[in-house]
Short mmCIF file of C-alpha atoms in Angstrom, two decimals:
data_model
loop_
_atom_site.label_atom_id
_atom_site.label_comp_id
_atom_site.label_asym_id
_atom_site.label_seq_id
_atom_site.Cartn_x
_atom_site.Cartn_y
_atom_site.Cartn_z
CA MET A 190 -0.13 0.32 0.39
CA ALA A 191 1.38 3.49 -0.94
CA THR A 192 2.50 5.96 1.82
CA LEU A 193 2.56 10.11 1.74
CA SER A 194 5.68 11.61 1.33
CA VAL A 195 6.55 14.70 3.05
CA LYS A 196 9.16 17.15 2.09
CA PRO A 197 11.68 17.90 4.89
CA GLY A 198 11.97 21.43 5.98
CA GLN A 199 10.79 24.42 7.34
CA ARG A 200 7.40 25.36 6.00
CA PHE A 201 5.97 28.91 5.41
CA THR A 202 2.82 30.33 6.66
CA VAL A 203 0.12 31.74 4.24
CA PRO A 204 1.15 35.55 5.65
CA ASP A 205 4.58 34.72 5.06
CA TRP A 206 3.92 33.93 1.71
CA HIS A 207 1.83 37.11 1.27
CA THR A 208 4.85 39.25 2.80
CA ASN A 209 7.28 37.97 0.76
CA ALA A 210 5.71 38.44 -2.68
CA GLU A 211 4.75 42.13 -1.08
CA LEU A 212 8.31 42.44 -0.54
CA ILE A 213 9.87 41.13 -3.81
CA SER A 214 7.06 43.60 -5.58
CA ALA A 215 8.49 46.62 -3.22
CA ASP A 216 11.77 45.32 -4.41
CA ALA A 217 11.58 45.33 -7.58
CA GLU A 218 9.75 48.90 -7.70
CA SER A 219 12.53 50.25 -5.90
CA GLN A 220 14.94 48.60 -8.36
CA ARG A 221 12.99 49.97 -11.33
CA SER A 222 12.59 53.53 -9.55
CA ALA A 223 16.61 53.56 -9.06
CA SER A 224 17.13 52.29 -12.40
CA HIS A 225 14.98 55.14 -13.91
CA ARG A 226 16.97 57.49 -12.15
CA VAL A 227 20.19 56.26 -13.26
CA ARG A 228 19.07 56.12 -16.60
CA GLN A 229 17.94 59.60 -16.23
CA GLU A 230 21.32 60.46 -15.02
CA THR A 231 22.95 58.67 -17.77
CA ARG A 232 21.12 60.10 -20.72
CA ALA A 233 21.71 63.93 -18.88
CA LEU A 234 25.51 62.66 -18.62
CA ARG A 235 25.43 61.92 -22.07
CA ASN A 236 23.62 65.06 -23.39
CA GLU A 237 26.18 66.97 -20.99
CA THR A 238 29.69 65.47 -21.92
CA ASN A 239 28.52 64.73 -25.74
CA ASN A 240 27.82 68.76 -25.72
CA GLN A 241 31.11 69.10 -23.53
CA ALA A 242 33.11 67.03 -25.74
CA LYS A 243 31.48 68.72 -29.04
CA TRP A 244 32.26 72.43 -27.61
CA ASP A 245 35.72 71.28 -26.79
CA GLU A 246 36.35 70.14 -30.16
CA HIS A 247 34.86 72.85 -32.15
CA ASP A 248 37.06 75.08 -29.56
CA ASN A 249 39.89 73.14 -30.31
CA GLN A 250 39.35 73.50 -33.90
CA THR A 251 38.69 76.80 -33.86
CA ARG A 252 42.34 76.96 -31.64
CA LEU A 253 44.13 75.48 -34.07
CA THR A 254 42.78 77.38 -37.14
CA GLU A 255 43.58 80.49 -35.02
CA ARG A 256 47.23 78.96 -34.50
CA ILE A 257 47.43 78.01 -38.05
CA SER A 258 46.58 81.56 -39.24
CA SER A 259 48.83 83.44 -36.34
CA VAL A 260 51.69 80.71 -37.92
CA ASN A 261 51.01 81.50 -41.47
CA ARG A 262 50.88 84.99 -40.91
CA TRP A 263 54.92 84.97 -39.62
CA LYS A 264 55.54 82.55 -42.04
CA GLU A 265 54.65 85.28 -44.66
CA THR A 266 55.91 87.81 -42.53
CA LEU A 267 59.64 85.87 -42.44
CA ASP A 268 59.12 84.71 -46.30
CA LYS A 269 59.21 88.66 -47.05
CA CYS A 270 61.98 89.12 -44.59
CA LEU A 271 63.81 86.47 -46.26
CA ALA A 272 63.60 87.77 -50.22
CA ASP A 273 64.40 91.12 -48.68
CA ILE A 274 67.15 89.98 -46.95
CA ASP A 275 68.54 87.77 -50.13
CA GLU A 276 67.97 90.76 -52.15
CA GLU A 277 70.06 93.24 -50.18
CA ILE A 278 72.61 90.14 -49.71
CA ASP A 279 72.95 90.33 -53.70
CA ALA A 280 73.07 93.97 -53.78
CA LEU A 281 75.86 94.28 -50.96
CA ALA A 282 77.65 91.24 -52.57
CA LYS A 283 77.68 93.07 -55.83
CA VAL A 284 78.66 96.61 -54.37
CA LYS A 285 81.47 94.50 -52.68
CA GLU A 286 82.62 93.19 -55.77
CA ALA A 287 82.45 97.09 -57.10
CA ALA A 288 84.75 97.82 -54.14
CA GLU A 289 87.26 94.87 -55.08
CA ARG A 290 87.39 95.73 -58.64
CA ALA A 291 88.24 99.40 -57.89
CA LEU A 292 90.40 98.17 -55.58
CA GLN A 293 92.09 95.87 -58.06
CA ALA A 294 92.09 98.66 -60.50
CA LYS A 295 94.20 100.98 -57.88
CA ASN A 296 96.95 98.15 -58.67
CA LEU A 297 97.42 99.48 -62.12
CA SER A 298 97.60 102.91 -61.75
CA LEU A 299 100.28 102.27 -58.78
CA ASP A 300 102.12 100.16 -61.32
CA VAL A 301 101.75 102.86 -63.54
CA ALA A 302 103.01 105.68 -60.90
CA ILE A 303 105.89 103.45 -59.97
CA GLU A 304 106.77 102.50 -63.41
CA CYS A 305 107.12 106.36 -64.35
CA LEU A 306 109.08 107.35 -61.18
CA THR A 307 111.41 104.04 -61.83
CA LEU A 308 111.86 105.33 -65.84
CA ARG A 309 112.66 108.79 -64.44
CA GLU A 310 115.28 107.55 -62.21
CA SER A 311 117.07 106.62 -65.10
CA ARG A 312 117.96 110.56 -65.83
CA ARG A 313 121.11 111.50 -66.03
CA ALA A 314 123.40 114.21 -64.85
CA ILE A 315 121.58 117.62 -64.44
CA ASP A 316 118.53 116.65 -65.71
CA VAL A 317 118.15 114.30 -62.25
CA VAL A 318 116.25 117.19 -60.79
CA ARG A 319 113.05 117.05 -58.38
CA ASP A 320 110.44 118.69 -60.83
CA PRO A 321 106.75 119.08 -60.68
CA VAL A 322 106.28 115.53 -62.37
CA GLU A 323 108.29 114.06 -59.43
CA ASP A 324 106.53 115.90 -57.16
CA GLU A 325 102.88 115.07 -58.71
CA LEU A 326 103.71 110.95 -59.17
CA HIS A 327 104.63 111.14 -55.18
CA LYS A 328 101.33 112.73 -54.35
CA GLU A 329 99.89 110.18 -56.93
CA VAL A 330 101.07 107.41 -55.49
CA LYS A 331 99.77 108.59 -51.86
CA VAL A 332 96.30 109.38 -53.34
CA ILE A 333 96.92 105.81 -54.73
CA ASP A 334 97.70 103.83 -51.42
CA LYS A 335 95.51 105.95 -49.36
CA ALA A 336 92.39 105.06 -52.01
CA LYS A 337 93.53 101.72 -51.34
CA ARG A 338 93.36 101.28 -47.88
CA GLU A 339 90.08 103.09 -48.07
CA LEU A 340 88.65 100.59 -50.23
CA GLN A 341 90.40 97.84 -48.51
CA GLN A 342 88.60 98.87 -45.42
CA ARG A 343 85.24 98.95 -47.11
CA VAL A 344 85.79 95.84 -48.62
CA ASN A 345 86.50 94.08 -44.93
CA GLU A 346 82.97 95.77 -43.65
CA ALA A 347 81.46 94.24 -46.49
CA PHE A 348 82.40 90.97 -45.93
CA GLU A 349 81.83 91.59 -42.26
CA GLN A 350 78.20 93.08 -42.77
CA LEU A 351 77.82 89.99 -45.17
CA CYS A 352 78.56 87.49 -42.39
CA HIS A 353 75.99 88.91 -39.79
CA LEU A 354 73.32 89.42 -43.18
CA GLN A 355 74.05 85.20 -43.71
CA GLU A 356 73.83 84.60 -39.73
CA ALA A 357 70.58 86.84 -39.36
CA ARG A 358 69.14 84.89 -42.77
CA GLN A 359 70.14 81.85 -41.10
CA GLN A 360 68.27 82.32 -37.91
CA LEU A 361 64.65 83.53 -39.99
CA SER A 362 65.60 80.48 -42.07
CA PHE A 363 65.68 78.31 -38.78
CA ASP A 364 62.69 79.96 -37.70
CA HIS A 365 61.39 79.86 -40.87
CA ARG A 366 61.41 76.02 -41.16
CA GLY A 367 59.89 75.71 -38.04
CA LYS A 368 57.07 77.37 -38.74
CA MET A 369 56.51 75.59 -41.92
CA GLU A 370 56.73 71.79 -39.95
CA ALA A 371 54.43 73.37 -37.07
CA LEU A 372 52.19 74.69 -39.77
CA GLU A 373 52.16 70.99 -41.38
CA ILE A 374 51.61 69.51 -38.15
CA ASP A 375 48.77 71.99 -37.06
CA ARG A 376 46.91 70.86 -40.43
CA VAL A 377 47.49 67.41 -40.12
CA CYS A 378 46.04 68.08 -36.30
CA LEU A 379 43.16 70.22 -37.87
CA SER A 380 42.37 67.18 -40.27
CA LEU A 381 41.84 64.60 -37.76
CA SER A 382 38.30 62.98 -36.70
CA VAL A 383 36.92 60.20 -34.78
CA ASN A 384 36.95 58.66 -38.60
CA SER A 385 40.88 58.74 -39.23
CA PRO A 386 42.55 55.71 -39.58
CA ASN A 387 46.02 57.32 -37.31
CA ILE A 388 44.38 57.74 -34.45
CA SER A 389 45.03 55.92 -31.04
CA PHE A 390 45.92 56.14 -27.62
CA LYS A 391 49.32 57.70 -26.38
CA VAL A 392 51.29 57.32 -23.27
CA ASN A 393 51.20 60.37 -21.15
CA PRO A 394 50.07 62.50 -24.03
CA THR A 395 49.45 65.22 -21.78
CA ARG A 396 53.04 65.89 -20.49
CA VAL A 397 54.86 69.44 -21.58
CA PRO A 398 57.94 68.39 -23.69
CA ASN A 399 61.13 69.31 -22.72
CA GLY A 400 62.08 72.75 -24.70
CA SER A 401 58.43 74.07 -24.58
CA THR A 402 58.60 77.85 -24.82
CA ALA A 403 55.56 80.28 -23.87
CA VAL A 404 53.16 81.59 -26.50
CA ASP A 405 54.56 85.28 -25.42
CA GLU A 406 58.62 83.69 -25.60
CA TRP A 407 57.59 82.09 -28.86
CA GLU A 408 56.14 85.78 -30.15
CA GLN A 409 59.08 87.72 -29.21
CA ASN A 410 61.66 85.02 -30.61
CA SER A 411 59.85 85.71 -34.20
CA GLN A 412 59.66 89.17 -33.74
CA TYR A 413 63.77 89.31 -32.73
CA ASN A 414 64.37 87.71 -35.78
CA LYS A 415 62.75 89.81 -37.98
CA ASP A 416 63.79 93.03 -36.21
CA HIS A 417 66.92 91.70 -36.07
CA ALA A 418 67.01 91.06 -40.12
CA GLU A 419 65.61 94.38 -40.67
CA ALA A 420 68.63 95.71 -38.43
CA GLU A 421 71.10 94.22 -40.78
CA MET A 422 69.29 95.34 -43.73
CA LYS A 423 69.25 98.61 -42.69
CA ALA A 424 73.28 98.68 -41.49
CA SER A 425 73.70 96.38 -44.98
CA THR A 426 71.97 99.74 -47.05
CA LYS A 427 73.79 102.51 -45.45
CA LEU A 428 77.17 100.42 -46.08
CA ARG A 429 76.08 100.11 -49.65
CA GLU A 430 75.73 103.59 -49.53
CA VAL A 431 79.26 104.44 -48.31
CA ILE A 432 81.18 101.94 -50.33
CA MET A 433 79.72 103.30 -53.83
CA LEU A 434 80.60 106.78 -52.32
CA ALA A 435 83.94 105.80 -51.49
CA ILE A 436 84.54 104.20 -55.09
CA ALA A 437 83.27 107.50 -56.27
CA GLN A 438 85.33 109.44 -54.12
CA THR A 439 88.62 107.76 -54.65
CA ASN A 440 87.91 107.45 -58.24
CA ASN A 441 87.62 111.13 -58.83
CA GLU A 442 90.95 112.22 -56.06
CA LEU A 443 92.74 109.70 -58.27
CA GLU A 444 91.54 110.80 -61.40
CA ALA A 445 92.09 114.91 -60.66
CA GLN A 446 95.59 113.58 -59.40
CA ARG A 447 96.02 111.67 -62.64
CA VAL A 448 94.80 114.64 -64.66
CA ALA A 449 97.66 116.80 -62.77
CA THR A 450 100.29 114.94 -63.19
CA GLU A 451 99.73 114.22 -66.62
CA PHE A 452 99.31 118.16 -67.09
CA ALA A 453 102.86 118.41 -65.12
CA LEU A 454 104.32 115.79 -67.42
CA ARG A 455 102.85 117.03 -70.68
CA LYS A 456 104.35 121.01 -69.81
CA ARG A 457 107.75 119.01 -69.09
CA ILE A 458 108.12 117.56 -72.14
CA ARG A 459 107.30 120.90 -73.97
CA ASP A 460 109.83 122.44 -71.73
CA MET A 461 112.34 119.80 -72.65
CA GLU A 462 111.74 120.23 -76.13
CA ARG A 463 112.55 123.99 -76.21
CA ALA A 464 115.35 123.08 -73.76
CA TYR A 465 116.60 120.32 -76.46
CA ASP A 466 115.46 122.85 -79.44
CA GLU A 467 117.44 125.71 -78.01
CA LEU A 468 120.76 123.49 -77.39
CA LYS A 469 120.10 122.09 -80.76
CA TRP A 470 120.13 125.90 -82.34
CA GLN A 471 123.62 126.57 -80.07
CA GLU A 472 125.09 123.58 -81.31
CA ARG A 473 124.34 124.79 -84.77
CA ASN A 474 125.90 128.26 -84.29
CA THR A 475 129.09 126.86 -82.25
CA LEU A 476 129.41 124.49 -85.33
CA GLU A 477 129.40 127.38 -87.23
CA GLU A 478 131.73 129.81 -85.04
CA ILE A 479 133.99 126.36 -84.46
CA ALA A 480 134.08 126.70 -88.72
CA GLU A 481 134.85 130.44 -89.25
CA MET A 482 137.25 129.99 -86.41
CA GLU A 483 139.16 127.21 -87.86
CA GLU A 484 138.99 128.98 -90.91
CA ASP A 485 140.19 132.28 -89.29
CA ILE A 486 143.01 130.32 -87.82
CA ARG A 487 144.17 128.35 -90.96
CA ARG A 488 144.30 132.50 -92.44
CA LEU A 489 146.03 133.85 -89.29
CA GLU A 490 148.66 130.38 -89.73
CA GLU A 491 149.18 131.44 -93.79
CA ASP A 492 149.82 135.06 -92.38
CA LEU A 493 152.24 133.66 -90.46
CA GLN A 494 153.86 131.86 -92.48
CA ARG A 495 153.99 134.85 -95.36
CA LYS A 496 155.43 137.05 -92.69
CA MET A 497 158.19 134.54 -91.45
CA GLN A 498 158.65 133.93 -95.32
CA ASP A 499 158.97 137.88 -95.16
CA LEU A 500 161.21 138.17 -92.59
CA LYS A 501 163.45 135.73 -93.68
CA VAL A 502 164.01 137.91 -97.01
CA ALA A 503 164.53 140.86 -94.78
CA HIS A 504 166.90 139.01 -92.76
CA THR A 505 168.60 137.50 -96.07
CA ARG A 506 169.18 141.20 -97.32
CA LEU A 507 170.53 142.24 -94.32
CA GLU A 508 172.77 140.12 -94.02
CA THR A 509 173.86 139.71 -97.68
CA ARG A 510 174.63 143.68 -97.39
CA THR A 511 176.92 143.13 -94.75
CA TYR A 512 179.13 141.77 -97.02
CA ARG A 513 179.78 145.08 -98.99
CA PRO A 514 183.68 146.01 -99.35
CA ASN A 515 184.83 148.95 -97.94
CA VAL A 516 183.15 151.90 -97.32
CA GLU A 517 180.57 150.51 -99.49
CA LEU A 518 179.41 148.96 -96.36
CA CYS A 519 177.73 152.27 -95.16
CA ARG A 520 174.38 152.36 -93.07
CA ASP A 521 172.01 154.01 -96.09
CA GLN A 522 168.67 154.30 -96.32
CA VAL A 523 168.27 150.63 -97.58
CA GLN A 524 169.66 149.54 -94.17
CA TYR A 525 167.60 151.54 -91.99
CA GLY A 526 164.44 150.36 -93.88
CA LEU A 527 165.77 146.97 -93.83
CA THR A 528 166.12 147.35 -90.31
CA ASP A 529 162.64 148.75 -89.80
CA GLU A 530 161.07 146.31 -91.64
CA VAL A 531 162.41 143.26 -89.53
CA HIS A 532 161.46 145.26 -86.65
CA GLN A 533 158.09 145.55 -88.04
CA LEU A 534 157.40 142.02 -89.11
CA GLU A 535 159.23 140.59 -85.56
CA GLY A 536 156.06 142.76 -84.15
CA ILE A 537 153.67 141.39 -86.43
CA ILE A 538 154.37 138.32 -86.12
CA ARG A 539 154.69 138.41 -82.47
CA ALA A 540 150.98 139.65 -82.39
CA LEU A 541 149.97 137.07 -85.13
CA LYS A 542 151.83 134.43 -82.67
CA LEU A 543 149.60 136.07 -79.39
CA LYS A 544 146.30 136.21 -81.66
CA LEU A 545 146.92 132.44 -83.00
CA ALA A 546 147.31 131.23 -79.64
CA GLU A 547 144.52 133.14 -78.40
CA ALA A 548 142.56 131.66 -81.21
CA GLN A 549 143.51 128.47 -80.80
CA ASP A 550 142.09 128.73 -77.13
CA ALA A 551 138.85 130.34 -78.31
CA LEU A 552 138.54 127.14 -80.22
CA ASP A 553 139.48 124.53 -77.49
CA ALA A 554 136.64 126.79 -75.69
CA LEU A 555 134.51 126.33 -78.26
CA TYR A 556 135.18 122.53 -78.98
CA ARG A 557 134.74 122.21 -74.95
CA GLN A 558 131.49 123.86 -75.04
CA LEU A 559 129.82 121.89 -78.01
CA TYR A 560 130.98 119.09 -76.00
CA ARG A 561 128.72 120.18 -73.08
CA ILE A 562 125.93 121.13 -75.73
CA GLN A 563 126.15 117.78 -77.07
CA THR A 564 126.20 115.92 -73.42
CA ASP A 565 123.14 118.15 -72.29
CA MET A 566 121.08 117.31 -75.80
CA SER A 567 122.52 113.23 -75.06
CA TYR A 568 120.82 113.96 -71.35
CA LYS A 569 117.62 116.05 -72.56
CA ALA A 570 117.16 113.25 -75.10
CA ASN A 571 117.32 110.44 -73.05
CA SER A 572 114.78 112.46 -70.73
CA LEU A 573 112.48 113.24 -73.53
CA VAL A 574 112.42 109.65 -74.00
CA LEU A 575 112.02 108.73 -70.73
CA ASP A 576 109.33 111.22 -70.29
CA ASN A 577 107.31 110.06 -73.19
CA LYS A 578 107.71 106.39 -72.45
CA CYS A 579 105.79 107.67 -69.45
CA MET A 580 103.26 109.30 -71.30
CA ASP A 581 102.93 106.19 -73.52
CA SER A 582 102.61 103.96 -70.13
CA ARG A 583 99.47 106.42 -68.67
CA ARG A 584 97.81 105.42 -71.96
CA LYS A 585 97.06 102.24 -70.03
CA LEU A 586 94.79 104.26 -67.14
CA VAL A 587 92.41 105.67 -70.07
CA VAL A 588 92.90 102.79 -72.64
CA PRO A 589 91.36 99.12 -72.04
CA ALA A 590 94.68 96.96 -71.02
CA GLU A 591 93.81 94.59 -74.20
CA LYS A 592 93.47 97.04 -76.51
CA PHE A 593 96.43 99.19 -75.49
CA VAL A 594 99.39 99.61 -78.14
CA PRO A 595 102.46 101.51 -77.87
CA GLU A 596 102.48 104.19 -80.63
CA VAL A 597 106.22 104.15 -81.66
CA ASP A 598 108.91 102.31 -80.30
CA THR A 599 109.05 103.77 -76.58
CA PHE A 600 113.09 102.90 -76.31
CA ASN A 601 113.87 104.98 -79.62
CA ARG A 602 111.52 107.79 -79.70
CA THR A 603 111.12 111.28 -77.99
CA THR A 604 108.11 113.09 -78.79
CA ASN A 605 107.23 113.70 -82.61
CA ARG A 606 110.67 113.50 -83.78
CA ALA A 607 113.95 111.78 -82.51
CA PRO A 608 117.03 114.16 -82.27
CA SER A 609 119.22 114.17 -85.08
CA PRO A 610 122.12 112.05 -84.86
CA LEU A 611 125.75 113.31 -84.83
CA LYS A 612 127.52 114.72 -87.74
CA ASN A 613 130.69 113.27 -88.71
CA GLY A 614 133.55 115.43 -87.15
CA GLN A 615 131.49 116.09 -84.27
CA LEU A 616 132.66 114.30 -80.69
CA GLU A 617 131.57 111.38 -79.57
CA LEU A 618 129.79 111.45 -76.36
CA ALA A 619 130.04 108.79 -73.94
#
């Protein structure tokens, strides 16, 4: 026969069962109420955080845009500054090259002046004179040395200023490259979105990197680079004006001195030509006088010989008449006449001999004077050759070197004509 099985354990009463049902219902109501509150708070938080995130993103987008605009403005400013400084560097380099060319040109002027002084050292005897030409040549050397020193100083200043400009340009270029990189980075950041493929979490992204600067420092750095470059460009512009003024001034001073030197040299050549022509005239007259004196001496010697013969005749007559016999040996008028004739002839012969000696002395003096004239003519001819070689050499200062051709043989000329050679019979000069 079957038996009734009873479940072991505690048994609850009906009130307990109702109480438990009510408790479960109350708990469910409470949990639903808490869940509803959490859901409301979650929605509010989501709305708030979404709005905050959007505004934050919008603000940062705006900040990035403004930053890009600010950096771009500085980049454009630096672009213009770089273009200006490049233009100034090119202008200063050209002025420096012009100063170097002017300095190089002074070497030719100095070489010519020294060459002229050296040539004129070959003058001889009395022509070695400290004349205005030599004074002007020494002044020219001093003017050239002064001009070279000033131009060399300006070239050095230009080189230093170019170094300063290059340094300022390097600072600008470094700042410009930094801004270009910053612009590229910020534009990349501006283009990022939640859909970008290369976004990820980073380790400690809010850290402050080493070397970070404040906005004021960043602004001051760019402003300093710009101001420094502008100051160097201003100094360079002023230096260019000074250099061009120095080139013009030194060229004018040297040109004025060149004109003064060549004026003195031409005047000296004219004076030397007149002196040479005067000596030539003196030589011709002296040669004529020598010829006349030699003719007179020849005639004087002939007269002396004739008087000697006449004296011989008178002596022979007197001696022969001493052989007259006895009383015929009388002192008659013939005797007195022959005696007077002998005395007269002896006096004439003495006078002729004295005059002949005087004429010989005068002839010797004329030959000595002719030697002096011809010697001085050789000095003047040599000086004319040297001074005309100086004039020919100075043509290089106004004629380009590649076009310079000496007009005549500089070793065998004076001005427009060479001195006539010595005639046969004239003294040969050493």
